[in-house]
N, CA, C and O atoms as a MOPAC input file, in Angstrom:
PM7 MOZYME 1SCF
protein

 N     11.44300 1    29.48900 1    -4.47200 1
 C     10.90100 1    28.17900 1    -4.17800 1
 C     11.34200 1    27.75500 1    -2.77600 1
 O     12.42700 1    28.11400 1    -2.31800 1
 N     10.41500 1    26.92600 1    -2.05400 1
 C     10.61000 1    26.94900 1    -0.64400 1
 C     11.54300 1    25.95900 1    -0.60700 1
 O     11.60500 1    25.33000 1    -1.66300 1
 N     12.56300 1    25.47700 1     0.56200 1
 C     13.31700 1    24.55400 1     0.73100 1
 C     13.48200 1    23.74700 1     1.73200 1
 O     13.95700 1    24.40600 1     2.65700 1
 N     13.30900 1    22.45600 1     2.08500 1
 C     13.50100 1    22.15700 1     3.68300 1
 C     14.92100 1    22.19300 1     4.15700 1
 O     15.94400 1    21.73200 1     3.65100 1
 N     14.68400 1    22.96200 1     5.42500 1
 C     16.04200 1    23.35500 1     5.71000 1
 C     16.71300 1    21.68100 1     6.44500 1
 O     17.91700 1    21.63800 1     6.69900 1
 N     16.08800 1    20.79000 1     6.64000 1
 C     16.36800 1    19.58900 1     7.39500 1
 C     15.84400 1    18.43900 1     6.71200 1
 O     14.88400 1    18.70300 1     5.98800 1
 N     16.32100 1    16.85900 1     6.74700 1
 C     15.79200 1    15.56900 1     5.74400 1
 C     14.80200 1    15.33900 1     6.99500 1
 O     15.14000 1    14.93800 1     8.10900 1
 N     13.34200 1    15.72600 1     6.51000 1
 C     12.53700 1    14.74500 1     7.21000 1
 C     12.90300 1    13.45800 1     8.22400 1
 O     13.91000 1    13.08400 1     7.62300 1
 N     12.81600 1    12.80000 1     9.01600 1
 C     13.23800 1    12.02200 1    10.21600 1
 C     12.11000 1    10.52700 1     9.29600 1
 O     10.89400 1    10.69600 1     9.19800 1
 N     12.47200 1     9.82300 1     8.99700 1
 C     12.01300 1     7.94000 1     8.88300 1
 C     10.67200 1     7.94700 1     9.78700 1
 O      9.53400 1     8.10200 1     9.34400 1
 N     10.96000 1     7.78700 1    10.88400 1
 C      9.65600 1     8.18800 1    11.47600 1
 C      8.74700 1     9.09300 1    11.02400 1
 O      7.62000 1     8.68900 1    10.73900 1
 N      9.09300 1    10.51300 1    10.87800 1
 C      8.10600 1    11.42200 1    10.25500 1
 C      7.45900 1    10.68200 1     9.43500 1
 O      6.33600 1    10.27100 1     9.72600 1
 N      8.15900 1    10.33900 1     8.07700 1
 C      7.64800 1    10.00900 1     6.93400 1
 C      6.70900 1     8.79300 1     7.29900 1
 O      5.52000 1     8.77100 1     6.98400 1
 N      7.21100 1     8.00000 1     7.84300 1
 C      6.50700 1     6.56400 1     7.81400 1
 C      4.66500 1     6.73700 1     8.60800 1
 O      3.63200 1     6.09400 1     8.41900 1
 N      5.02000 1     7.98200 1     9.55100 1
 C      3.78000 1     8.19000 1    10.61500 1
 C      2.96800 1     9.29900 1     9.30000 1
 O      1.76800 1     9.44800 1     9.53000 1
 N      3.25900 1     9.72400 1     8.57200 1
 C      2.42500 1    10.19200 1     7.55200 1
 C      2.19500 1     9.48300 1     6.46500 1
 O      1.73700 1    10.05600 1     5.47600 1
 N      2.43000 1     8.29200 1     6.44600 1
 C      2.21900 1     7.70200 1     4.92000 1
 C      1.51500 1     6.65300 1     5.67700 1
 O      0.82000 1     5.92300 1     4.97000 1
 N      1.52100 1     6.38400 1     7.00200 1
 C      0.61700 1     4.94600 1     7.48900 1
 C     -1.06500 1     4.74900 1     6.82000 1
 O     -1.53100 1     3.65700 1     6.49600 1
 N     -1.71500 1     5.91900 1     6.72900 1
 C     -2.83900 1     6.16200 1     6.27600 1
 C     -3.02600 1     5.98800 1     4.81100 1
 O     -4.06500 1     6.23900 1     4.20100 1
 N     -1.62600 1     5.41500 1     4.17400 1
 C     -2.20900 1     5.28700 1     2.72400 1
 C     -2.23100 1     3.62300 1     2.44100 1
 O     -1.98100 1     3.19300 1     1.31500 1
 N     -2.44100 1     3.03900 1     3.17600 1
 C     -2.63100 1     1.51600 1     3.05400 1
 C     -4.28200 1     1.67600 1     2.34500 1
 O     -5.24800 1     2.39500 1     2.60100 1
 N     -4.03600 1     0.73600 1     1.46800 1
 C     -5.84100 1     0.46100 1     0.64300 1
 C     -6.58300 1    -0.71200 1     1.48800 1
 O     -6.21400 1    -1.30600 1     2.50100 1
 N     -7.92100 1    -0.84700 1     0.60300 1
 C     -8.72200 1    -2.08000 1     1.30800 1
 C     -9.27300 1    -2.85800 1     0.43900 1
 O     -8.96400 1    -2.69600 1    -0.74100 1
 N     -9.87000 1    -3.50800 1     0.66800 1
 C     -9.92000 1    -5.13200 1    -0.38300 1
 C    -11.41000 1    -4.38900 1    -0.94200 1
 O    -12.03300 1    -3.79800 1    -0.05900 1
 N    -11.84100 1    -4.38200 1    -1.93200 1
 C    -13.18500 1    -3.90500 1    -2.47100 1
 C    -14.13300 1    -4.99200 1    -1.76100 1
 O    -13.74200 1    -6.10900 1    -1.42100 1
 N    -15.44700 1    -4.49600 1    -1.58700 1
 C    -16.18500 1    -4.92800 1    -0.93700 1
 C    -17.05600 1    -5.99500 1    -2.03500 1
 O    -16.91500 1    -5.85100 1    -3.24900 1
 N    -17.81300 1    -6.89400 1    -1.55500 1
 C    -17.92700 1    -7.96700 1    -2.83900 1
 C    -19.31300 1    -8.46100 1    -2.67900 1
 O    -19.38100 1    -9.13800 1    -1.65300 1
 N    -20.43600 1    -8.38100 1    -3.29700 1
 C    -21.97400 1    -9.06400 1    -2.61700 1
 C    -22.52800 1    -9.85200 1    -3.75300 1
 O    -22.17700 1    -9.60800 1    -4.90700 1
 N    -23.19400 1   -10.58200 1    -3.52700 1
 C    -23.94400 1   -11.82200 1    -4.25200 1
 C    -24.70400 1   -11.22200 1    -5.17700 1
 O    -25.38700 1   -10.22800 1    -4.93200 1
 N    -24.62600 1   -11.85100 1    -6.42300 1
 C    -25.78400 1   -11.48500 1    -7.52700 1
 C    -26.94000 1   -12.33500 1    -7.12600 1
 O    -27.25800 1   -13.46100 1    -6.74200 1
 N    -27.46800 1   -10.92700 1    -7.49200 1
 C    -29.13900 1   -10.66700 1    -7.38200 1
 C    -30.04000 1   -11.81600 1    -7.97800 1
 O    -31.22800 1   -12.05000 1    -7.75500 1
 N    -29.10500 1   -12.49400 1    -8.83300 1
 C    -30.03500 1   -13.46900 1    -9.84000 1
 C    -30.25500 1   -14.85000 1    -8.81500 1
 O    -29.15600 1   -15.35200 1    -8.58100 1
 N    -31.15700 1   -15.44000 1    -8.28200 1
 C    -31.01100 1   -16.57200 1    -7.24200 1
 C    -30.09700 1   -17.51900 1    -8.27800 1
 O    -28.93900 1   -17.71200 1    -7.90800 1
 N    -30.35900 1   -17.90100 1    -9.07300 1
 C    -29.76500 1   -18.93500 1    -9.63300 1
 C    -28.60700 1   -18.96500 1    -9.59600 1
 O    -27.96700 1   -19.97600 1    -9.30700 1
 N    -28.13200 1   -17.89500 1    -9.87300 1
 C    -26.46000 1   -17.18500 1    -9.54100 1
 C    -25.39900 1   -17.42200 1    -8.55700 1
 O    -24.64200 1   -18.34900 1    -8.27100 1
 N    -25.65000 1   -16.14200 1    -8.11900 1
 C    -25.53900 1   -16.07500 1    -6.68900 1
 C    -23.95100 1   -16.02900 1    -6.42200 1
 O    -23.24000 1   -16.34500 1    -5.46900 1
 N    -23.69100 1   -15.41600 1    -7.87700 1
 C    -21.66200 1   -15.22700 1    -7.66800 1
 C    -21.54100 1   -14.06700 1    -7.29900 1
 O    -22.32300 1   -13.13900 1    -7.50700 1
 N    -19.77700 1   -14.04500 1    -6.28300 1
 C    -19.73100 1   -12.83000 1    -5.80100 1
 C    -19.20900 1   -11.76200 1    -6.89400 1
 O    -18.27800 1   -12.00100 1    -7.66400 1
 N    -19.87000 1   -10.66000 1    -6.86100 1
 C    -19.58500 1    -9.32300 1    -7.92500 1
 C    -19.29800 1    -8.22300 1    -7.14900 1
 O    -19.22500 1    -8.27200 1    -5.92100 1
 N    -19.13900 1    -7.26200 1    -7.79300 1
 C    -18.55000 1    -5.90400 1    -7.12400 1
 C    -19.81600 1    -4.69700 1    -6.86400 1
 O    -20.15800 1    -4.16000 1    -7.91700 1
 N    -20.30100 1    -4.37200 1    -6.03900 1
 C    -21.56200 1    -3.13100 1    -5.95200 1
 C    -21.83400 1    -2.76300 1    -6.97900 1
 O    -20.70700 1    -2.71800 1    -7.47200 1
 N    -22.60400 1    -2.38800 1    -7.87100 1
 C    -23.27600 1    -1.74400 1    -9.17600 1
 C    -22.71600 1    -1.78300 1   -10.29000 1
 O    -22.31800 1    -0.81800 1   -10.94200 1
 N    -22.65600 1    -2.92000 1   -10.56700 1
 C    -21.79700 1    -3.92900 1   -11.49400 1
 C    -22.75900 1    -5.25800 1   -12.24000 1
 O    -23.31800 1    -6.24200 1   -11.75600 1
 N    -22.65500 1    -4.83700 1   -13.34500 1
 C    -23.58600 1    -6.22400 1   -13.94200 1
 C    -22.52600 1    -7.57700 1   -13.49200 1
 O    -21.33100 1    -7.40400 1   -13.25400 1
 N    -23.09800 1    -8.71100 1   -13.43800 1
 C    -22.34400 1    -9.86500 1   -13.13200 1
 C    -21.64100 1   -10.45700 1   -14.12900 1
 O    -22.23200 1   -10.69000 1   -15.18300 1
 N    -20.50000 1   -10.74700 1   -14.01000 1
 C    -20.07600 1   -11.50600 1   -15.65300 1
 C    -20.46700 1   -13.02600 1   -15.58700 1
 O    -20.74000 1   -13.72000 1   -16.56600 1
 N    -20.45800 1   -13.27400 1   -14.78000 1
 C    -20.99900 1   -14.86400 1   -14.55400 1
 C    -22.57200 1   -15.05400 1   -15.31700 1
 O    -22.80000 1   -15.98700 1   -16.08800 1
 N    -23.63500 1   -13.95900 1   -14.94200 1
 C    -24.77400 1   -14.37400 1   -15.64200 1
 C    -25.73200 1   -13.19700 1   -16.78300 1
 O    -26.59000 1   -13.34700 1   -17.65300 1
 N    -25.00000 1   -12.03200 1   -16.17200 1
 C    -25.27800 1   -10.68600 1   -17.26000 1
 C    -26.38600 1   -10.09800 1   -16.15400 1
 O    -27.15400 1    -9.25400 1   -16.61700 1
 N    -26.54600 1   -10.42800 1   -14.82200 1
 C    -27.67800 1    -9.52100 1   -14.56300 1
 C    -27.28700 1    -8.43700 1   -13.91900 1
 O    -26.24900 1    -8.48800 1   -13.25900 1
 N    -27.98300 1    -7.34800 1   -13.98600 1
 C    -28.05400 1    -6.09200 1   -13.04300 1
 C    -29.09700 1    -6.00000 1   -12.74400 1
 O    -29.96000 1    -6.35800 1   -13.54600 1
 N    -29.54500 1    -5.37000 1   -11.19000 1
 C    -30.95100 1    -4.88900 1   -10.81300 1
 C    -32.06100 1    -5.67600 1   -11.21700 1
 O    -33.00800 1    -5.16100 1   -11.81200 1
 N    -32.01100 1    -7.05900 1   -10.89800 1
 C    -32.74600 1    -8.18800 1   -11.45200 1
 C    -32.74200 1    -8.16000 1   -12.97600 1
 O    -33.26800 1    -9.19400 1   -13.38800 1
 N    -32.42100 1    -7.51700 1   -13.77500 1
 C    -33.04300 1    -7.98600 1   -15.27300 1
 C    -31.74500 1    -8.41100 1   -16.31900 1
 O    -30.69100 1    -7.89700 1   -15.94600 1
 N    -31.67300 1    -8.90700 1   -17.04700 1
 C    -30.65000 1    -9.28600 1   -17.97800 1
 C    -30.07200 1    -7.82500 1   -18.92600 1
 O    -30.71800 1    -7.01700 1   -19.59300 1
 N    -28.84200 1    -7.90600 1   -18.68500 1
 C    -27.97100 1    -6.16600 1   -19.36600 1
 C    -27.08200 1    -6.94000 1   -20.25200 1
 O    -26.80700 1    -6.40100 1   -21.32300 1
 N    -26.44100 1    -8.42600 1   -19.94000 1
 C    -25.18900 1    -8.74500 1   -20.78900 1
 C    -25.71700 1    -9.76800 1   -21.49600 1
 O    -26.49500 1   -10.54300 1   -20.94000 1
 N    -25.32400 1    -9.93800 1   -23.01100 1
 C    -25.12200 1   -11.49500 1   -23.17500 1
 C    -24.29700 1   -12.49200 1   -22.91800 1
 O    -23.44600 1   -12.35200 1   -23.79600 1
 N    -24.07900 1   -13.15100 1   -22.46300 1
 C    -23.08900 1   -13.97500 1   -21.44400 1
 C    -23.27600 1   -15.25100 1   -21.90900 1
 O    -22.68300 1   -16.19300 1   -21.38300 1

């Protein structure tokens, strides 16, 4: 089994882990005019049950 012969340097580590920061999910208006709450991309709305204009939930 391989071994590091040296402790990684703080810097090293920190300049390779900078890239794992996340991002806020992206958020767009239901489709229903009446609506019009923000939901998540391809996601029925819980606020009114619609997807792709037509009613999917009972709500």
């Amino acid at each position: 089994m391989a071994v590091p012969k040296r402790k990684k340097s703080r810097a090293n580590t920190h300049s390779r882990r900078s890239m794992w920061k996340t991002t806020a999910t992206a958020l767009t208006t239901c489709a229903n005019k009446a609506c019009g709450a923000p939901v998540r991309p391809h996601t029925a709305c819980a606020n009114c049950g619609h997807y792709a204009g037509r009613q999917v939930l009972e709500v």
